[in-house]
Structure formats: structure tokens, C-alpha cells
Short mmCIF file of C-alpha atoms in Angstrom, two decimals:
data_model
loop_
_atom_site.label_atom_id
_atom_site.label_comp_id
_atom_site.label_asym_id
_atom_site.label_seq_id
_atom_site.Cartn_x
_atom_site.Cartn_y
_atom_site.Cartn_z
CA MET A 1 -14.40 -18.21 19.30
CA LEU A 2 -12.51 -16.39 16.49
CA ASP A 3 -12.09 -12.98 17.99
CA LEU A 4 -9.68 -10.33 16.62
CA LYS A 5 -11.12 -7.38 18.67
CA LYS A 6 -8.45 -4.92 19.73
CA LYS A 7 -6.09 -6.47 16.99
CA ASN A 8 -4.48 -3.98 14.51
CA ALA A 9 -3.99 -5.49 10.98
CA LEU A 10 -2.19 -4.06 8.02
CA ILE A 11 -3.11 -5.49 4.76
CA THR A 12 -1.24 -5.08 1.48
CA GLY A 13 -2.24 -6.05 -2.09
CA ILE A 14 -5.84 -4.91 -2.50
CA ALA A 15 -6.44 -4.05 -6.19
CA ASN A 16 -10.19 -4.29 -6.53
CA GLU A 17 -13.20 -6.09 -5.29
CA ARG A 18 -11.93 -9.54 -6.70
CA SER A 19 -8.60 -9.37 -4.88
CA ILE A 20 -7.83 -12.12 -2.47
CA ALA A 21 -6.48 -9.46 -0.16
CA TRP A 22 -9.92 -7.98 -0.16
CA GLY A 23 -11.49 -11.19 0.92
CA ILE A 24 -8.96 -11.40 3.70
CA THR A 25 -9.74 -7.79 4.76
CA GLN A 26 -13.41 -8.50 5.05
CA GLN A 27 -13.04 -11.41 7.20
CA LEU A 28 -10.45 -9.88 9.43
CA HIS A 29 -12.89 -6.86 9.87
CA LYS A 30 -15.81 -9.21 10.53
CA ALA A 31 -13.75 -10.80 13.29
CA GLY A 32 -13.31 -7.37 14.89
CA ALA A 33 -9.91 -6.31 13.82
CA ASN A 34 -8.80 -2.68 13.23
CA ILE A 35 -8.02 -2.35 9.64
CA GLY A 36 -5.13 -0.52 7.87
CA VAL A 37 -4.34 -0.94 4.16
CA THR A 38 -1.61 0.04 1.71
CA TYR A 39 -1.88 0.98 -1.92
CA LEU A 40 0.69 1.22 -4.73
CA PRO A 41 1.25 5.02 -5.42
CA ASP A 42 1.16 6.18 -9.06
CA GLU A 43 1.34 9.62 -10.71
CA LYS A 44 -2.38 9.73 -11.44
CA GLY A 45 -3.46 8.38 -8.07
CA ARG A 46 -5.57 5.67 -9.75
CA PHE A 47 -4.65 2.80 -7.48
CA GLU A 48 -5.35 4.94 -4.36
CA LYS A 49 -8.70 5.96 -5.63
CA LYS A 50 -9.70 2.35 -6.32
CA VAL A 51 -8.49 1.00 -3.04
CA ARG A 52 -10.34 3.79 -1.10
CA GLU A 53 -13.54 3.00 -2.87
CA VAL A 54 -13.28 -0.64 -2.22
CA VAL A 55 -12.40 -0.44 1.46
CA GLU A 56 -14.69 2.51 2.37
CA PRO A 57 -17.48 0.30 3.67
CA LEU A 58 -15.15 -0.96 6.29
CA ASN A 59 -14.04 2.50 7.54
CA PRO A 60 -10.25 1.67 7.73
CA SER A 61 -8.37 3.70 10.22
CA LEU A 62 -5.22 3.83 8.17
CA ILE A 63 -4.69 4.02 4.32
CA VAL A 64 -1.03 4.62 3.27
CA PRO A 65 1.12 4.49 0.10
CA CYS A 66 3.64 1.65 -0.06
CA ASP A 67 5.81 0.71 -3.07
CA VAL A 68 7.85 -2.22 -1.63
CA GLN A 69 10.60 -1.52 -4.14
CA SER A 70 11.45 1.57 -2.06
CA GLU A 71 13.15 1.20 1.28
CA GLU A 72 11.99 4.77 2.26
CA GLN A 73 8.35 3.85 1.52
CA ILE A 74 8.41 0.75 3.49
CA ASP A 75 9.97 2.56 6.52
CA ALA A 76 7.39 5.40 6.11
CA THR A 77 4.50 2.89 6.06
CA PHE A 78 5.53 1.31 9.27
CA ALA A 79 6.22 4.67 10.82
CA ALA A 80 2.70 5.77 9.96
CA VAL A 81 1.38 2.49 11.56
CA ALA A 82 3.47 3.28 14.78
CA GLU A 83 2.09 6.79 14.82
CA LYS A 84 -1.61 5.63 14.42
CA TRP A 85 -1.47 2.49 16.67
CA ASP A 86 0.54 1.65 19.72
CA LYS A 87 1.32 -1.76 18.21
CA LEU A 88 0.80 -4.01 15.21
CA ASP A 89 -0.74 -7.49 15.61
CA ILE A 90 -1.28 -8.72 11.98
CA LEU A 91 0.50 -8.31 8.77
CA ILE A 92 -1.03 -9.63 5.60
CA HIS A 93 1.31 -9.82 2.58
CA CYS A 94 -0.46 -10.17 -0.73
CA LEU A 95 2.13 -8.96 -3.20
CA ALA A 96 3.39 -10.52 -6.33
CA PHE A 97 4.57 -9.31 -9.78
CA ALA A 98 5.98 -10.60 -13.01
CA ASP A 99 5.63 -8.98 -16.36
CA LYS A 100 4.70 -10.80 -19.49
CA GLU A 101 8.32 -11.88 -20.24
CA GLY A 102 8.31 -13.64 -16.85
CA LEU A 103 5.13 -15.70 -17.60
CA THR A 104 5.48 -16.63 -21.18
CA GLY A 105 7.86 -18.23 -23.60
CA ASP A 106 10.91 -20.29 -22.59
CA PHE A 107 11.87 -19.95 -18.99
CA SER A 108 15.66 -19.76 -19.94
CA ASP A 109 14.95 -16.59 -21.99
CA ILE A 110 13.91 -14.50 -18.87
CA SER A 111 16.37 -11.57 -18.47
CA ARG A 112 18.17 -10.80 -15.40
CA ASP A 113 16.28 -7.43 -14.84
CA VAL A 114 12.95 -9.12 -15.08
CA PHE A 115 13.94 -11.94 -12.79
CA LEU A 116 15.27 -9.53 -10.10
CA LYS A 117 12.27 -7.25 -10.20
CA SER A 118 9.90 -10.05 -9.73
CA LEU A 119 11.73 -11.61 -6.85
CA ASN A 120 12.16 -8.21 -5.21
CA ILE A 121 8.54 -7.45 -5.19
CA SER A 122 7.13 -11.00 -4.89
CA THR A 123 9.67 -12.56 -2.41
CA TYR A 124 12.04 -10.12 -0.79
CA SER A 125 9.24 -7.77 0.28
CA LEU A 126 7.90 -10.27 2.72
CA THR A 127 11.28 -10.35 4.59
CA ARG A 128 11.64 -6.65 4.50
CA MET A 129 8.22 -5.90 5.72
CA ALA A 130 8.57 -8.50 8.53
CA LYS A 131 11.71 -6.75 9.62
CA ALA A 132 9.82 -3.42 9.77
CA ALA A 133 6.91 -5.02 11.59
CA LYS A 134 8.94 -6.92 14.16
CA PRO A 135 9.57 -3.93 16.56
CA LEU A 136 5.80 -3.01 16.43
CA MET A 137 4.63 -6.58 17.28
CA SER A 138 5.68 -6.16 20.98
CA ASP A 139 2.89 -8.48 22.16
CA GLY A 140 3.65 -11.01 19.40
CA GLY A 141 1.77 -11.24 16.14
CA SER A 142 0.90 -13.09 13.02
CA ILE A 143 2.27 -12.55 9.48
CA VAL A 144 0.44 -14.34 6.52
CA THR A 145 1.45 -14.30 2.99
CA LEU A 146 -0.07 -15.84 -0.17
CA THR A 147 1.50 -18.39 -2.28
CA TYR A 148 0.41 -21.00 -4.95
CA ILE A 149 1.16 -24.57 -5.88
CA GLY A 150 3.24 -23.24 -8.73
CA GLY A 151 5.95 -22.76 -6.18
CA VAL A 152 6.37 -26.46 -5.71
CA ARG A 153 5.20 -27.82 -9.15
CA VAL A 154 5.63 -26.79 -12.71
CA ILE A 155 2.48 -24.93 -13.90
CA PRO A 156 2.01 -23.91 -17.54
CA ASN A 157 2.50 -20.06 -18.03
CA TYR A 158 3.57 -19.57 -14.44
CA ASN A 159 7.32 -19.64 -15.19
CA LEU A 160 9.11 -17.02 -13.10
CA MET A 161 6.22 -16.64 -10.53
CA GLY A 162 6.91 -20.25 -9.52
CA ILE A 163 10.47 -19.36 -8.67
CA ALA A 164 9.18 -16.26 -6.65
CA LYS A 165 6.76 -18.42 -4.72
CA ALA A 166 9.23 -21.09 -4.03
CA GLY A 167 11.48 -18.45 -2.47
CA LEU A 168 8.49 -17.05 -0.64
CA GLU A 169 7.65 -20.32 0.97
CA MET A 170 11.14 -20.84 2.19
CA SER A 171 11.10 -17.33 3.40
CA VAL A 172 8.12 -18.25 5.57
CA ARG A 173 10.17 -20.88 7.25
CA TYR A 174 13.15 -18.90 7.96
CA LEU A 175 11.09 -15.96 9.23
CA ALA A 176 9.07 -18.37 11.46
CA SER A 177 12.35 -19.64 12.94
CA GLU A 178 13.75 -16.24 13.54
CA LEU A 179 10.60 -14.58 14.92
CA GLY A 180 9.17 -17.46 16.91
CA SER A 181 11.05 -16.33 20.14
CA HIS A 182 9.25 -12.93 19.73
CA LYS A 183 5.85 -14.68 19.76
CA ILE A 184 5.43 -13.76 16.12
CA ARG A 185 3.96 -16.51 13.81
CA VAL A 186 4.55 -16.49 10.09
CA ASN A 187 2.52 -18.72 7.72
CA GLY A 188 1.58 -18.93 4.08
CA ILE A 189 -1.80 -19.84 2.34
CA SER A 190 -1.60 -21.56 -0.92
CA ALA A 191 -4.84 -20.78 -2.54
CA GLY A 192 -6.34 -22.60 -5.53
CA PRO A 193 -6.77 -20.65 -8.78
CA ILE A 194 -9.21 -17.64 -8.50
CA ARG A 195 -10.01 -15.16 -11.14
CA THR A 196 -8.48 -11.89 -9.94
CA LEU A 197 -6.62 -8.96 -11.64
CA ALA A 198 -3.33 -10.62 -10.81
CA SER A 199 -4.28 -14.18 -12.14
CA SER A 200 -5.64 -12.72 -15.43
CA ALA A 201 -2.09 -12.14 -16.36
CA VAL A 202 -1.49 -15.98 -16.24
CA GLY A 203 -2.24 -17.56 -19.66
CA GLY A 204 -4.99 -20.26 -19.49
CA ILE A 205 -6.32 -19.28 -16.03
CA LEU A 206 -9.81 -20.34 -16.97
CA ASP A 207 -8.45 -23.80 -18.06
CA MET A 208 -6.69 -23.97 -14.68
CA ILE A 209 -9.86 -23.32 -12.82
CA HIS A 210 -11.85 -25.82 -14.79
CA HIS A 211 -9.21 -28.44 -14.22
CA VAL A 212 -9.39 -27.90 -10.52
CA GLU A 213 -13.19 -28.15 -10.74
CA GLU A 214 -12.80 -31.52 -12.42
CA VAL A 215 -9.93 -32.98 -10.21
CA ALA A 216 -10.18 -31.47 -6.69
CA PRO A 217 -11.99 -33.70 -4.15
CA LEU A 218 -14.55 -30.84 -3.54
CA LYS A 219 -15.10 -30.59 -7.37
CA ARG A 220 -14.86 -26.81 -7.22
CA THR A 221 -12.37 -24.09 -6.75
CA VAL A 222 -12.36 -21.79 -3.74
CA THR A 223 -13.52 -18.25 -3.06
CA GLN A 224 -11.70 -15.12 -1.74
CA ILE A 225 -13.84 -15.35 1.28
CA GLU A 226 -12.73 -18.97 1.99
CA VAL A 227 -9.16 -17.82 1.84
CA GLY A 228 -10.07 -14.98 4.11
CA ASN A 229 -11.53 -17.29 6.69
CA THR A 230 -8.34 -19.24 6.80
CA ALA A 231 -6.27 -15.96 7.13
CA ALA A 232 -8.60 -14.99 9.97
CA PHE A 233 -7.95 -18.20 11.67
CA LEU A 234 -4.13 -17.96 11.22
CA CYS A 235 -4.26 -14.54 12.70
CA SER A 236 -6.27 -15.53 15.75
CA ASP A 237 -5.34 -17.31 18.99
CA LEU A 238 -7.08 -20.49 17.72
CA SER A 239 -3.87 -21.02 15.69
CA SER A 240 -1.41 -20.19 18.47
CA GLY A 241 0.64 -23.35 17.98
CA ILE A 242 0.98 -23.02 14.11
CA THR A 243 3.91 -21.32 12.46
CA GLY A 244 6.22 -21.97 9.38
CA GLN A 245 3.33 -23.70 7.54
CA ILE A 246 1.84 -23.49 4.20
CA ILE A 247 -1.81 -24.23 4.35
CA TYR A 248 -3.59 -25.24 1.23
CA VAL A 249 -6.98 -23.77 0.53
CA ASP A 250 -7.64 -25.39 -2.85
CA GLY A 251 -10.62 -27.79 -2.47
CA GLY A 252 -8.09 -30.55 -1.92
CA TYR A 253 -6.42 -30.30 -5.27
CA GLU A 254 -2.95 -30.56 -3.72
CA VAL A 255 -3.37 -34.02 -2.54
CA MET A 256 -4.42 -35.49 -5.99
CA GLY A 257 -1.84 -37.54 -8.00
CA MET A 258 -3.89 -37.38 -11.17
#
């Protein structure tokens, strides 16, 4: 019943085989979607090389550079999408950044520059990419982003990313309201803690995972593929009545009081 054949999907945020974005990409491909991915350009081309190695088994039809801090690169990315495909059906936003200063120490010590850079990459990029995707989603579409419970509760060593995720979740709601009349749905997935390159920057990530394993109703954390399954559902017609929502994929941890 979950069929994404003839759907064109652009996925951002793949870093390596452990990325949640990679789990999502695999499940969208499994459901039949045409795959396009972005990578963060760097002078030595290391990120591009790694992304190409990871996605090679899926034979993506589009691999393009995109630094979301650059207006020109965002526009160029979606121009490449328009040139390759006649339309875009799915946009997966898996982008977040905070440097060490934003994740450690006293929250009130975070500098203005660090604060703005994190929200630019982690939060505003969703809105900017949705704007660029809107004219390409001529038949409607689905936009899915990744968030975390640290956007609604205080999590040790998460600090600035909590602010970024809170803004991201509110962006999901405002974008859903704006784009609904264009048959474009916008949702977020709040995944439980998973060991990835990004999460390794959060101090005590293993303690967080063990805590979830003890407290969550399922007595375990979740996998990248499980998050990917939910993303595939949210991108399919099976979820045609769902928009503006944050779906928790965390083994039930979010419902527990203690």
C-alpha cells in the first residue's frame, strides 16, 4: 500500500552510513521513489566523496552541492532539480548545526554569532528550502524535517540546539498552514537518541540512549530505518490527511513522566 513510484524525492543531510537521513533515503528508495541528494561542499571534496560512496547502491539520479547558508546555492540546488525532473514531490530536511560553544557550558554565555549561525542552518533553512520547493511541487507534495524532544524539554548538553529545534517545530506549523492550500503537507519526526555523527557532538549521548532504554515503554531506542519508515509513510498518500504534526518515533519515551 505504501507506494512512492513516480515520486521525486530530494534528501538533505546524509553524512555517512549512520545518518538518519540515510535511513530515510533507503526507505524512500525501497518504496519506489526517484532519489536526489545534496551534500555540503568543501574545498577538498571530502563530504561529496563520502556521500557519493554511501548512496551509490541506490543509483540516485541527482547529487548536488548545497550549503544552506548561501542563497545562491539553495537557488542553484532547486534549479538543478527543475532541470532534472519536471516536478518535486518530496523534500527531506535533515540539517542541524551547533558548535561546541552552543552545546556546552552556561546557556547564557552563548555568543550572538554562534546563536545566529545555528538557527540559520538548523531552523531557517527549512523555511528557505520550502520556499524554493513550492513552485516545483505543482501536484502537491510532502516536506519532512527532523527534530528532537530537546525542542520542548530541557536536555543536558543540548542547549542551543533546543532553541533551534523549538523554532523548527513552530516553522513546521506555520509552513503547513501556508502551503496546505497548495496540497503541500509539512511534518516533523521527533526521533529518539541515535548514535550518529551529529549526535556524537552532544555530551553524554550514550547515557541518553541508555536512559531511553530503561524508561521508554518499548525498553529500547529506535533505529534509522524505523525513522525512515515513518518518513516514507509521511511522504505517501497513506498520510494524506496529516500535516503540521510532530510525530514521535522514540519507543514511547515522550509519553513517560518519570
